[in-house]
Coordinates of C-alpha atoms and ligand atoms in Angstrom, one line a residue:
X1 CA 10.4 -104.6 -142.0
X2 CA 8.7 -105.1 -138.7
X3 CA 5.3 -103.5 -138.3
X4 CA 2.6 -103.7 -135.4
X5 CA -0.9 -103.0 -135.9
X6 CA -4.7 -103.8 -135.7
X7 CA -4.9 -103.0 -131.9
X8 CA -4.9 -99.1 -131.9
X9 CA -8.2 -98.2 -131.8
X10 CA -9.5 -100.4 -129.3
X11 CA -6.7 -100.1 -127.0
X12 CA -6.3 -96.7 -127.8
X13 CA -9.9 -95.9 -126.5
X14 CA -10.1 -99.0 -123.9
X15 CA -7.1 -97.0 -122.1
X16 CA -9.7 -94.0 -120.9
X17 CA -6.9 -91.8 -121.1
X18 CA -8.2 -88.0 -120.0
X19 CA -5.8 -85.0 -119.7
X20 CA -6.2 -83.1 -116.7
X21 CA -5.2 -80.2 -118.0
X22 CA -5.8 -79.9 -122.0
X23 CA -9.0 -81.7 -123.3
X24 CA -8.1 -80.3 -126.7
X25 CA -4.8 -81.8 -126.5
X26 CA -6.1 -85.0 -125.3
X27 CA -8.8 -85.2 -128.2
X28 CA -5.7 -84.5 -131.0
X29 CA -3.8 -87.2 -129.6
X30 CA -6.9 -89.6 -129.3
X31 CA -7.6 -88.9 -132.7
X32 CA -4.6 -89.2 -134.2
X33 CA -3.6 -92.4 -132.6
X34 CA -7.0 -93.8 -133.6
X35 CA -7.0 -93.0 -136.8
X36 CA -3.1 -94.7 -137.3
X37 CA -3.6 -98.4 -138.3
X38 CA -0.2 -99.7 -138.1
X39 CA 3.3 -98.7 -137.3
X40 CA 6.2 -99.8 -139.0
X41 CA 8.9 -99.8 -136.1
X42 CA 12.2 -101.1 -138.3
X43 CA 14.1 -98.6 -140.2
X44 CA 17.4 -99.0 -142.6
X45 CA 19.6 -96.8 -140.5
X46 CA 23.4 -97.5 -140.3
X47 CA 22.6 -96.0 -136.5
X48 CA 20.1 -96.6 -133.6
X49 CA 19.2 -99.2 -131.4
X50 CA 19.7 -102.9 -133.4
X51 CA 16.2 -104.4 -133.5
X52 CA 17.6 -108.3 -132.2
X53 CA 16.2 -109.8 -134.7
X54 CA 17.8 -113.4 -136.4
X55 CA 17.3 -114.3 -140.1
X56 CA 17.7 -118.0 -141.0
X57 CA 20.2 -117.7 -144.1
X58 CA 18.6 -120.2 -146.7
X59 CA 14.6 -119.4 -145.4
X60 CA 15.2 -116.0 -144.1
X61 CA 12.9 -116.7 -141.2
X62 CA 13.0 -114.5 -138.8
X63 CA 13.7 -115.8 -134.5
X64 CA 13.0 -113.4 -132.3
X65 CA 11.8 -115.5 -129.2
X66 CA 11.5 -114.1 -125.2
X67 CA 14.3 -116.8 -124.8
X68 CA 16.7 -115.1 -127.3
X69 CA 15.5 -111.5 -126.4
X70 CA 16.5 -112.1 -122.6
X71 CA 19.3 -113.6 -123.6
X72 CA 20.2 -110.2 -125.8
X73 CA 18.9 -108.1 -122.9
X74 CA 21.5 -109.2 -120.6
X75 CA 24.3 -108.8 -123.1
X76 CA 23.3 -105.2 -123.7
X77 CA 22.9 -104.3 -120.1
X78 CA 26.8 -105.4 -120.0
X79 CA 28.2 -104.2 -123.1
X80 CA 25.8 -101.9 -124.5
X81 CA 23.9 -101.8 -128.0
X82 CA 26.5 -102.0 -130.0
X83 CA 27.3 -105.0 -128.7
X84 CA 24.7 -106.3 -131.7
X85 CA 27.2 -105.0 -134.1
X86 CA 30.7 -106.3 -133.1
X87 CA 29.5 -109.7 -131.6
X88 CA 29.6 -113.1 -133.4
X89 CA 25.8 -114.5 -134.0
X90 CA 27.0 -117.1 -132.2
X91 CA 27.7 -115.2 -129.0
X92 CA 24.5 -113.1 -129.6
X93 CA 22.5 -116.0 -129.7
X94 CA 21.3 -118.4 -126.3
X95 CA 23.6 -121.8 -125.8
X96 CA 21.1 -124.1 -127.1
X97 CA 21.3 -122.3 -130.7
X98 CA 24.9 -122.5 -130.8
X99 CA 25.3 -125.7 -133.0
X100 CA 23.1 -123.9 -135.9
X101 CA 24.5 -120.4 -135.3
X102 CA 25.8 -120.3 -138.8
X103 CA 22.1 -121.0 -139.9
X104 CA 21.7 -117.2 -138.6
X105 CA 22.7 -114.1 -139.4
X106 CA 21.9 -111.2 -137.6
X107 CA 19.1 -108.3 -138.9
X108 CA 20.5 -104.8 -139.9
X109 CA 17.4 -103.1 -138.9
X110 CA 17.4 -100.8 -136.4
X111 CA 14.2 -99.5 -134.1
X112 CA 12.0 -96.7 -135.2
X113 CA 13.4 -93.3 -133.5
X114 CA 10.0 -92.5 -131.8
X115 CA 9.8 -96.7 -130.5
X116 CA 13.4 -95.2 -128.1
X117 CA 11.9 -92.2 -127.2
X118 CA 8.4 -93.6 -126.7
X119 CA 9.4 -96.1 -125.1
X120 CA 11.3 -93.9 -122.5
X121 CA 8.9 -94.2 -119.6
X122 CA 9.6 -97.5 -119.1
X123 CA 13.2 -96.6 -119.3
X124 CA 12.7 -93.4 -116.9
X125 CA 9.6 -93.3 -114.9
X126 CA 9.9 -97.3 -113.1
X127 CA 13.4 -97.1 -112.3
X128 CA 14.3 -94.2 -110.3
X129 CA 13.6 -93.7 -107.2
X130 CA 11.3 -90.3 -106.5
X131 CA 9.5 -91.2 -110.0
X132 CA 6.2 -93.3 -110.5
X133 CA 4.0 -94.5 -113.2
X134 CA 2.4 -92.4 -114.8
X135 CA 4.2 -89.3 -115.3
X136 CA 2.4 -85.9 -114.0
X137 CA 2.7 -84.0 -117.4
X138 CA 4.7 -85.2 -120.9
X139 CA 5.9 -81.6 -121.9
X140 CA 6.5 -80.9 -126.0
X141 CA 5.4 -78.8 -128.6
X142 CA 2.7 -78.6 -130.9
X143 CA 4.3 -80.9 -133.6
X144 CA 4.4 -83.9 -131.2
X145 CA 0.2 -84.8 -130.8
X146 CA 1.6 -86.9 -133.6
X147 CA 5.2 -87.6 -132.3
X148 CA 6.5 -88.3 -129.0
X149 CA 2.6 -88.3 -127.1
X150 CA 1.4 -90.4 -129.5
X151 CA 4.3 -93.3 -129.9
X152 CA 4.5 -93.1 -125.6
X153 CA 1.0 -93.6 -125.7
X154 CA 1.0 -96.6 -127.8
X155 CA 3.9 -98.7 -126.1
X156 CA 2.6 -98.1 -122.7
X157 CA -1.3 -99.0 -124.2
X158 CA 0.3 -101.9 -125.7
X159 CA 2.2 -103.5 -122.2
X160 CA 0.2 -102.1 -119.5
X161 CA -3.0 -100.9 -120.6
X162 CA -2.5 -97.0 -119.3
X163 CA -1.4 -94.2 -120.3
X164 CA 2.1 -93.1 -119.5
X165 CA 1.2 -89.7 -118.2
X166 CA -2.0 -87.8 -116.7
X167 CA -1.9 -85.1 -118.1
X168 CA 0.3 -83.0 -121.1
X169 CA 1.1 -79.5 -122.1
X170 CA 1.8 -78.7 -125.3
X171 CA 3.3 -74.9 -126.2
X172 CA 3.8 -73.1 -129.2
X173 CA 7.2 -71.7 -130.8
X174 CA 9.3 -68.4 -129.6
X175 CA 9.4 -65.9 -131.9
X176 CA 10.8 -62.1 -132.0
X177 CA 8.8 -59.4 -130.8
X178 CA 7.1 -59.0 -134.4
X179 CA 5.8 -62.7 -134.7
X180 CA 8.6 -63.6 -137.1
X181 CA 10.6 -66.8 -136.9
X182 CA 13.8 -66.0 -135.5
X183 CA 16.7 -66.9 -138.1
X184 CA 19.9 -65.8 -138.2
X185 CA 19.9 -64.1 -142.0
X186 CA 17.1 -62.1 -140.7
X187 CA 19.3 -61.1 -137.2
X188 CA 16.3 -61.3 -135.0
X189 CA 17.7 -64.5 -132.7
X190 CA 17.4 -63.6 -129.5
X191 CA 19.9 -65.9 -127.3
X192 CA 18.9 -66.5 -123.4
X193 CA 23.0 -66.7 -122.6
X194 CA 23.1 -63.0 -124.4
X195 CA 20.2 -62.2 -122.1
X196 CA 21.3 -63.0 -119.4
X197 CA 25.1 -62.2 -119.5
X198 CA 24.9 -59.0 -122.1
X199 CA 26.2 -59.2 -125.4
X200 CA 29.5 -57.5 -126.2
X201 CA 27.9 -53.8 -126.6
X202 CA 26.0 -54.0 -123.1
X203 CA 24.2 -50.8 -123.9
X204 CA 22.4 -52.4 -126.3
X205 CA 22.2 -55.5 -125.0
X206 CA 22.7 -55.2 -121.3
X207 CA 22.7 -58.9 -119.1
X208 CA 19.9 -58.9 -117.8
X209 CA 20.5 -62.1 -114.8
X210 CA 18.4 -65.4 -115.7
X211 CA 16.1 -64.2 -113.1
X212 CA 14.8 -61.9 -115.8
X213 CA 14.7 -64.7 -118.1
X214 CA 12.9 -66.9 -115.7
X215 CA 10.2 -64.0 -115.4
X216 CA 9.5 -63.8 -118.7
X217 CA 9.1 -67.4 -119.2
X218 CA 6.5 -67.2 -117.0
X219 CA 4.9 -64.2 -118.3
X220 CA 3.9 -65.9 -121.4
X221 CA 0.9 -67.8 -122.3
X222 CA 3.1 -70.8 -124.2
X223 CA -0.1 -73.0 -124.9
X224 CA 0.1 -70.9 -128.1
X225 CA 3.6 -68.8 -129.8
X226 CA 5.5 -66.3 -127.6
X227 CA 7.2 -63.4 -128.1
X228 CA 10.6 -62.4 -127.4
X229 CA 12.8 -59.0 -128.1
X230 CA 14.8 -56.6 -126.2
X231 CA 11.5 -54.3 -125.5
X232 CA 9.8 -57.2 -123.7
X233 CA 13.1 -57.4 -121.8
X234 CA 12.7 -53.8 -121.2
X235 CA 9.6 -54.4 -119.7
X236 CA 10.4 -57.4 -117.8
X237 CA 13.5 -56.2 -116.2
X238 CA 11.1 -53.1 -115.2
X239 CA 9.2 -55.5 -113.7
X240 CA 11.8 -57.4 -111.8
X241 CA 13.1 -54.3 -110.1
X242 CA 10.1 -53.4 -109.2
X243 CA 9.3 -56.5 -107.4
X244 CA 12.9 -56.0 -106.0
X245 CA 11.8 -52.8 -104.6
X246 CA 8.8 -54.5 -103.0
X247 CA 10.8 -57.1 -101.1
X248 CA 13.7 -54.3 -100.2
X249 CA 10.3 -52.2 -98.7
X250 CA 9.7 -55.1 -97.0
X251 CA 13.4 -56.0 -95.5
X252 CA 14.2 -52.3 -94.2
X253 CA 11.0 -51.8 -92.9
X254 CA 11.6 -55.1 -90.6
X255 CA 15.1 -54.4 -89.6
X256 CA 14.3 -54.2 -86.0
X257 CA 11.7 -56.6 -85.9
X258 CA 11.4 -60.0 -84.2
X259 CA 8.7 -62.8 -84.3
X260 CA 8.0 -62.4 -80.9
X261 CA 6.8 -58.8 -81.6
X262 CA 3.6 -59.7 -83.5
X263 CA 0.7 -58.6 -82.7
X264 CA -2.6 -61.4 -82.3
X265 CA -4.8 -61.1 -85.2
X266 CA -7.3 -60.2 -83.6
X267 CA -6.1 -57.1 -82.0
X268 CA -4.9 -55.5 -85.9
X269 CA -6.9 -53.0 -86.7
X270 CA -9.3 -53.0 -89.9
X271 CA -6.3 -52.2 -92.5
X272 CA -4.3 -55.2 -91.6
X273 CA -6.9 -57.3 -91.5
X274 CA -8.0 -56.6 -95.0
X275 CA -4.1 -56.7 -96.1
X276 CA -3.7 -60.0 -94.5
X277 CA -7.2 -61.1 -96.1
X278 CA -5.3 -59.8 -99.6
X279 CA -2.5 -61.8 -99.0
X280 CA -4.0 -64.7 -98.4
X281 CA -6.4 -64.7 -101.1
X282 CA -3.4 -64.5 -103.8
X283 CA -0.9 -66.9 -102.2
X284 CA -4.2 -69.1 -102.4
X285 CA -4.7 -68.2 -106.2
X286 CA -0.9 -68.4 -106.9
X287 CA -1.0 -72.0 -105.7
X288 CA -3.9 -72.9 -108.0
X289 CA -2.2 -71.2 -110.7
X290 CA 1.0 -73.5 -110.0
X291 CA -1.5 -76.6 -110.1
X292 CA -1.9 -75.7 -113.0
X293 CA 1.0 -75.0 -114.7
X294 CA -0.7 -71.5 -115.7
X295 CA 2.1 -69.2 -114.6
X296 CA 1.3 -66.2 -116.6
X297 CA -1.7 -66.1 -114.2
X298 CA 0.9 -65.8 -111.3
X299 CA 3.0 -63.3 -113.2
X300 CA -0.3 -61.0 -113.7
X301 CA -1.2 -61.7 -109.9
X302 CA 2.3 -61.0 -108.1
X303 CA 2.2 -57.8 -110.7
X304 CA -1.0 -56.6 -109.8
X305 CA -0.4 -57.3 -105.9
X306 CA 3.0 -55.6 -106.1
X307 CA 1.7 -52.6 -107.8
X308 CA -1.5 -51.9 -107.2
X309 CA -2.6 -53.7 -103.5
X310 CA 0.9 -52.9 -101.7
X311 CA 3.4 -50.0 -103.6
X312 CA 0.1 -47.6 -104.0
X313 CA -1.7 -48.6 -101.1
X314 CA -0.8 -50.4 -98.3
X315 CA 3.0 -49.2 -98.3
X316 CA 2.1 -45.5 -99.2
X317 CA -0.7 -45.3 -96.4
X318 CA 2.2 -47.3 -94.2
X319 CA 4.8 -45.4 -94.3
X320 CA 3.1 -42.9 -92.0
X321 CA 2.8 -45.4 -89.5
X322 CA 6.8 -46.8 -90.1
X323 CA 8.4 -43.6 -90.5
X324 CA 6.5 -41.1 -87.8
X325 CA 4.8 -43.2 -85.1
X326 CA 6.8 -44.5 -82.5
X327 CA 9.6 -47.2 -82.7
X328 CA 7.4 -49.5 -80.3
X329 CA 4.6 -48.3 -81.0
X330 CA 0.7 -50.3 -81.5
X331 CA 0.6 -49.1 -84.9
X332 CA 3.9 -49.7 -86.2
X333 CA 4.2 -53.1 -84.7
X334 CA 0.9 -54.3 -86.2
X335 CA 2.4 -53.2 -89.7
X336 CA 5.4 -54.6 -89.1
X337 CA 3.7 -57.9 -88.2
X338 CA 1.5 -57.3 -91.9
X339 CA 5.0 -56.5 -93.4
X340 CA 6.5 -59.9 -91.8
X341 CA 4.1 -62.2 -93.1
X342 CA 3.8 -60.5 -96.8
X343 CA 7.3 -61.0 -96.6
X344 CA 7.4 -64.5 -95.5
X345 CA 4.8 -65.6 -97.8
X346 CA 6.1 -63.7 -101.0
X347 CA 9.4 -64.8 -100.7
X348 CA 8.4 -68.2 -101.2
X349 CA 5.9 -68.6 -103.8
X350 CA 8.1 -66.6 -106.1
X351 CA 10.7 -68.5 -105.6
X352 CA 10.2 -71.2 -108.2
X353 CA 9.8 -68.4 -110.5
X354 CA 12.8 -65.9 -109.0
X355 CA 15.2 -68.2 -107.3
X356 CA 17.9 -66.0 -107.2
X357 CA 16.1 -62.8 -106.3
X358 CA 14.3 -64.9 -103.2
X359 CA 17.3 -66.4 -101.8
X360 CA 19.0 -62.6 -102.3
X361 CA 16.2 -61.9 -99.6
X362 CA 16.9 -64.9 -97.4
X363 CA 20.2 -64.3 -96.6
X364 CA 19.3 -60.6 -95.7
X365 CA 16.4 -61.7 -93.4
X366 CA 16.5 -59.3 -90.8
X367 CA 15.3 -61.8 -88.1
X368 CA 15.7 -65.9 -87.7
X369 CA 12.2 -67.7 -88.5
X370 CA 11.7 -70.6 -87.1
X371 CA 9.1 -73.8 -89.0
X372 CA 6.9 -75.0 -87.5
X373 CA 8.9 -78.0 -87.4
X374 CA 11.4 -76.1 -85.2
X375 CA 13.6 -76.2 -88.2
X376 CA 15.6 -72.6 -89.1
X377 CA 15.5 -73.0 -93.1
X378 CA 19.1 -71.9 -94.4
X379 CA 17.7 -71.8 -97.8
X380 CA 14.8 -70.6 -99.3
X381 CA 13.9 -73.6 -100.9
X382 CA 14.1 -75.5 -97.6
X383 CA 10.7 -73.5 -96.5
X384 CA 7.5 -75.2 -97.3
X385 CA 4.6 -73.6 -99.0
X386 CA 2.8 -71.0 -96.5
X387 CA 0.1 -72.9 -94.5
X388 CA -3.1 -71.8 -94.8
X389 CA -4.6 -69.0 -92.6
X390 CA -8.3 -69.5 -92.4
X391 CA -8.7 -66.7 -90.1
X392 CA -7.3 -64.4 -92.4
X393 CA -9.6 -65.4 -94.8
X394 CA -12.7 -65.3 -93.0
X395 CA -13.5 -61.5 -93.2
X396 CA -16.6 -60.6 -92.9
X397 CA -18.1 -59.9 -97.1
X398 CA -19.5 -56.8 -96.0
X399 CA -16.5 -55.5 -93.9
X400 CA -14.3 -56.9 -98.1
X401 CA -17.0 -55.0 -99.5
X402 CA -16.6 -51.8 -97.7
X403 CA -12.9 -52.0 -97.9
X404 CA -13.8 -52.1 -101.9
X405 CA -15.7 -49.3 -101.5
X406 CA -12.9 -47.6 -99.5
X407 CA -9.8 -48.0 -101.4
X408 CA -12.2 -46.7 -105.5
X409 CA -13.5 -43.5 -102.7
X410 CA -9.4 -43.0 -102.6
X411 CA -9.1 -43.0 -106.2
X412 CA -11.8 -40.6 -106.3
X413 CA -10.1 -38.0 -103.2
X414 CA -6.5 -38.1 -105.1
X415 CA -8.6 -37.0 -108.4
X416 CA -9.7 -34.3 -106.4
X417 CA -6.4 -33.8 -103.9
X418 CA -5.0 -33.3 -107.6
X419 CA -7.4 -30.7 -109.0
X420 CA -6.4 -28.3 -105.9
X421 CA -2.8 -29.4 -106.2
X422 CA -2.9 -27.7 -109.8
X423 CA -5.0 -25.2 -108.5
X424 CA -2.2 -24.6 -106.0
X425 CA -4.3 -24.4 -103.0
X426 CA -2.3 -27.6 -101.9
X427 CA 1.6 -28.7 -102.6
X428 CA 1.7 -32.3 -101.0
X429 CA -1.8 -33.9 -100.0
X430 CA -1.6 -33.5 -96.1
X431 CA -2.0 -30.1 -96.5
X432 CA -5.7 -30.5 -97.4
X433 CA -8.3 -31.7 -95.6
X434 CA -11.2 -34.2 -97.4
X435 CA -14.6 -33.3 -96.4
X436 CA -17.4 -36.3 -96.9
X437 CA -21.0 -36.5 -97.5
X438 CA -23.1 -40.0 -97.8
X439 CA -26.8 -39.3 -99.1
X440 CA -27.1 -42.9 -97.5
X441 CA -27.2 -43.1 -93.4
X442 CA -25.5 -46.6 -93.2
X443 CA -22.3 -45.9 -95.4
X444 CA -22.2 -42.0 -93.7
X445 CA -22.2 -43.6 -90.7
X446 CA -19.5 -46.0 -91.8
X447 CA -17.0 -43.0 -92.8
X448 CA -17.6 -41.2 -89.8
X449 CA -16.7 -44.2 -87.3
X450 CA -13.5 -44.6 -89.5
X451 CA -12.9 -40.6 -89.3
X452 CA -12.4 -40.8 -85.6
X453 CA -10.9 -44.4 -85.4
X454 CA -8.7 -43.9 -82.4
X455 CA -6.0 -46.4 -83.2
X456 CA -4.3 -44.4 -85.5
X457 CA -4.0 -46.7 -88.4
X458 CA -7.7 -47.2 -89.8
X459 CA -8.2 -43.3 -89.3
X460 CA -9.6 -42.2 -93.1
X461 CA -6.9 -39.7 -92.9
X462 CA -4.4 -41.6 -92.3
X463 CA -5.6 -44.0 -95.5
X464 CA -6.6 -40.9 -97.9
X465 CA -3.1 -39.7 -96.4
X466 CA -4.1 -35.9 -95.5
X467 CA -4.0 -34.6 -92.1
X468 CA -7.6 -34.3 -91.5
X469 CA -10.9 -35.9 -92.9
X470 CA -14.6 -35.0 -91.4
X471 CA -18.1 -36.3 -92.8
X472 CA -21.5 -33.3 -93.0
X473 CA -24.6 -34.4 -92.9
X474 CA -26.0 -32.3 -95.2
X475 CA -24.6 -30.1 -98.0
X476 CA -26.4 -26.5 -97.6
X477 CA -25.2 -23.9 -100.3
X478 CA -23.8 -22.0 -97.6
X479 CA -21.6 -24.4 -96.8
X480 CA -20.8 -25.6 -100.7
X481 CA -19.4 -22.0 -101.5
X482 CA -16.5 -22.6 -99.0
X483 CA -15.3 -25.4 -100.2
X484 CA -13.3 -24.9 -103.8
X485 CA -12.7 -27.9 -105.0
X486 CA -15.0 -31.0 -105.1
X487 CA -16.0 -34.3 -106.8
X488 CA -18.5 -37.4 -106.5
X489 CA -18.1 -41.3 -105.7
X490 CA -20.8 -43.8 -106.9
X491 CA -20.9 -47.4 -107.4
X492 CA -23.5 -49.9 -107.3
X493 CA -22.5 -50.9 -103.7
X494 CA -23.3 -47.6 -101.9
X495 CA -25.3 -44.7 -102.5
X496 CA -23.5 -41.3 -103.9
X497 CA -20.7 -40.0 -101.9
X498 CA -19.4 -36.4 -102.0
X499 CA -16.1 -35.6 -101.9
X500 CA -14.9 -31.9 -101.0
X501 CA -11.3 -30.7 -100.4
X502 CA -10.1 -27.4 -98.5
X503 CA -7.0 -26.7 -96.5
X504 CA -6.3 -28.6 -93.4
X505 CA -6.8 -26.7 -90.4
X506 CA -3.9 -25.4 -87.9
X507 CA 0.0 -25.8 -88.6
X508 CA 2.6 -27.7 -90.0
X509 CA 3.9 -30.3 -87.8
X510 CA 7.8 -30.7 -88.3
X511 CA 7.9 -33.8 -87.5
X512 CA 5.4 -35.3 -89.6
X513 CA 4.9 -32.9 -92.0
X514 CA 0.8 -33.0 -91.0
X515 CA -1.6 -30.4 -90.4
X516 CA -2.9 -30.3 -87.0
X517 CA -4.5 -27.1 -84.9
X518 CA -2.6 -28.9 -81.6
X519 CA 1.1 -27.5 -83.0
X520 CA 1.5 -24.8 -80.9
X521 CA 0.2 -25.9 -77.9
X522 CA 3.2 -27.4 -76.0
X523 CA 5.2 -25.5 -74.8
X524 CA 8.7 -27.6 -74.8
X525 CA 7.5 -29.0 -78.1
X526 CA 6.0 -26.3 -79.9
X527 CA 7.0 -27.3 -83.7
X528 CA 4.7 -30.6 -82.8
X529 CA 1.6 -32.2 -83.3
X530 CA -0.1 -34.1 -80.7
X531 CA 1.1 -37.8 -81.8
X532 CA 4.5 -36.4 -82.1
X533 CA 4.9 -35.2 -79.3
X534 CA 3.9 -38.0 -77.6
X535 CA 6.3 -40.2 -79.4
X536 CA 9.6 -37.9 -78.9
X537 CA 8.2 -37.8 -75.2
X538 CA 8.5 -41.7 -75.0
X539 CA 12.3 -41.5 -76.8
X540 CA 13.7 -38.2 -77.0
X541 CA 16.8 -39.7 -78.9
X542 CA 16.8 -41.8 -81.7
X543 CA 19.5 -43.7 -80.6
X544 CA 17.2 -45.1 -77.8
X545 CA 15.5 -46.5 -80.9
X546 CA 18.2 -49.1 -81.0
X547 CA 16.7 -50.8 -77.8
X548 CA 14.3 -52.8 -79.8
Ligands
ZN1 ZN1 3.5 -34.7 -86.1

């Protein structure tokens, strides 16, 4: 039996070992490696790596010298371990023993499991190029504080004073969707090549691509157990597609777009500005999330973004500008040149998460991007992480604020937008038109600059997507009994705001289905509004669209 001991708990605490990420991880392992006294590393095992140790036959004295270990060393490196097992003693041994090799016979013992897989660093981490010493992050579950972190702790403590890694994650155990340990007599084993490829009935379990997979891995929260079962695949394939939908928004909506179309920052009106501020502020998050190994935080980011910031804002208030302003037009190239960058940017930080779904989107890039480098990446995963855009970030707080207060007024319109859509003074919501009131001067004022915004795009109709919005300055009783259907907006940023809803004035433009006392008045266009007919003046056929 060989056994080491006495030095833990001074090496163990002179190493000043600190986890970057896990302090309670880092205090089990302490702890438990402290509290060990000794470790026996020889086992009686038939297999495993031959501990080369020599017994004297008549005084059973054991040799084990540096001179005989090198001499071992460079056998092994040629033949292998079990080179211990089929060679002579004399062979195994260094020349100057060979007269008194029959005074030997070799040990049986073999090494300790956790002494070969603790001892792996050394093996791994200082003989491959790309790698150094320490390791980032040791990776295992929660049963190895006292296994595989502990006995690479000790070796590396014990030859060079450090710990073999900076940081480590430990993660719980996968079980079914009810908490219960997956076994087979229960039938509750949910395997990834079934999720991903589909099982033999694929209506009940349909393949679901490892991208799905992938997703859900990084849903979870895996520093404790996780669940797994087909409705959580349910959920996570919704997910996926609707990601998928994002990015396909994103790729038709840019198909006749090229870098050299976008717009300066600085000329985008208020909208893009605040999307671009969006973007950048969860790109930034998403990177610190990836620091960190904490990618649920990056699932429930992308998620949120996806759903909330861009499918039930920004797109829905964009596809005005897309779909109905003009092919070359200020306000369609300035969202195109917001599209472009969400693109460019989402694209790659999900990739490490959704390979397959982000190259999907490479290869269909409607236009060639060039690095800054000069390089044209082929591959997703040839494009660096987004640089970062301090401009974008450097909004005004008041101007973020305002947008804040903006985008919960909306929530507060569509509740009323859907009062008189049940009431059926409306169908779709630019038949109405949103009347405002602002007890407080400054935000009043604030509404009625973005009420006449001439640029098309930070117009509050345009965002509150009816065809007309107008601010009072005062609400006289007179005036209340004309309007049928009304609500209220408060928060702590801005005084009361009220919220009234009637029909939009004038006709229905064909062309963009908005409301607009102008259709009517040109004569060679009289099924028009004033934008439209502008824009079918410019290109009266949409085949001239193909120009750009
Ligand atoms: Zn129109």
């Amino acid at each position: 039996m060989v056994c080491i001991g006495g030095w833990f708990p001074t090496s163990c605490y002179g190493c000043n070992w600190k986890s970057e990420l896990d302090s309670s991880a880092e205090n089990r392992i302490i702890a438990m490696t402290c509290s060990r006294s000794d470790w026996c590393i020889s086992r009686q095992r038939t297999w495993g790596v031959p501990i080369p140790v020599f017994y004297h036959v008549h005084t059973k004295e054991p040799l084990m010298t540096e001179e005989t270990i090198e001499h071992i060393r460079n056998i092994v490196a040629d033949k292998g371990t079990d080179a211990w097992w089929y060679l002579p003693t004399e062979e195994l041994l260094p020349q100057k023993y060979h007269d008194v090799a029959s005074d030997y016979q070799k040990g049986t013992d073999t090494m300790d499991v956790w002494f070969d897989s603790g001892s792996s660093w050394a093996a791994v981490l200082t003989k491959n190029e790309g790698l150094s010493f320490p390791a980032d992050i040791y990776l295992e579950g929660t049963d190895q504080h006292r296994g595989w972190f502990q006995s690479s702790l000790l070796t590396s403590i014990a030859t060079t004073g450090k710990a073999p890694y900076s940081s480590v994650i430990t993660h719980g155990f996968v079980l079914d969707e009810k908490g219960l340990k997956m076994s087979k007599s229960l039938g509750n084993v949910v395997d990834p090549d079934i999720v991903i490829n589909g099982g033999k009935n694929t209506k009940d379990e349909p393949g679901y691509g490892a991208d799905v997979l992938r997703l859900w891995v990084s849903s979870v929260d895996y520093s404790g157990d996780v669940l797994i079962g087909p409705q959580v695949l349910r959920q996570m394939s919704d997910m996926y597609r609707k990601l998928r939908g994002t990015l396909r928004f994103l790729l038709s909506n840019l198909h006749d777009w090229k870098p050299e179309y976008a717009l300066l920052y600085k000329d985008l009106p208020k909208i893009d500005k605040y999307a671009l501020f969006q973007l950048e502020n969860v790109v930034n998050s998403i990177k610190d999330s990836y620091e960190n190994y904490q990618f649920y935080k990056i699932f429930q980011m992308i998620q949120r973004f996806a759903v909330v910031d861009l499918s039930n804002f920004y797109f829905d208030v964009a596809k005005d500008r897309l779909y109905v302003g003009g092919t070359v037009s200020f306000t369609r190239r300035s969202c195109q040149t917001v599209l472009a960058a969400h693109l460019l940017s989402i694209v790659r930080v999900i990739a490490p998460i959704l390979p397959h779904m982000a190259e999907d989107v490479w290869q269909n890039l409607p236009f060639e991007y060039v690095m800054e480098d000069g390089l044209v990446p082929k591959f997703v995963f040839e494009l660096k992480w987004p640089s970062l855009k301090g401009d974008w970030l450097a909004m005004e707080a008041d101007d973020v604020d305002f947008w804040n207060t903006i985008l919960e007024l909306r929530s507060e319109v569509n509740k009323v937008l859907e009062n008189a859509r049940i009431g059926k003074l409306i169908g779709s919501s630019l038949e109405a038109k949103v009347i405002l009131h602002a007890a407080d001067g400054a935000t009043l004022t604030k509404l009625r600059e973005m009420c006449s915004a001439t640029n098309d795009a930070d117009a509050l109709h345009r965002i509150f997507i009816t065809s007309q919005v107008e601010t009072v300055n005062s609400l006289s009783d007179e005036f209340l009994s004309t309007v049928p259907y009304t609500g209220k907006y408060t928060s702590q940023r801005t005084s009361e705001v009220w919220v009234g809803v009637t029909h939009a004035d004038g006709a229905k433009c064909e062309r963009c289905w908005n409301y607009s006392p102008q259709v009517g008045s040109f004569v060679d266009h009289p099924t028009l509004c004033a934008r439209c007919y502008g824009v079918v003046d410019v290109q009266p056929l949409p085949a001239a669209a193909g120009v750009c």
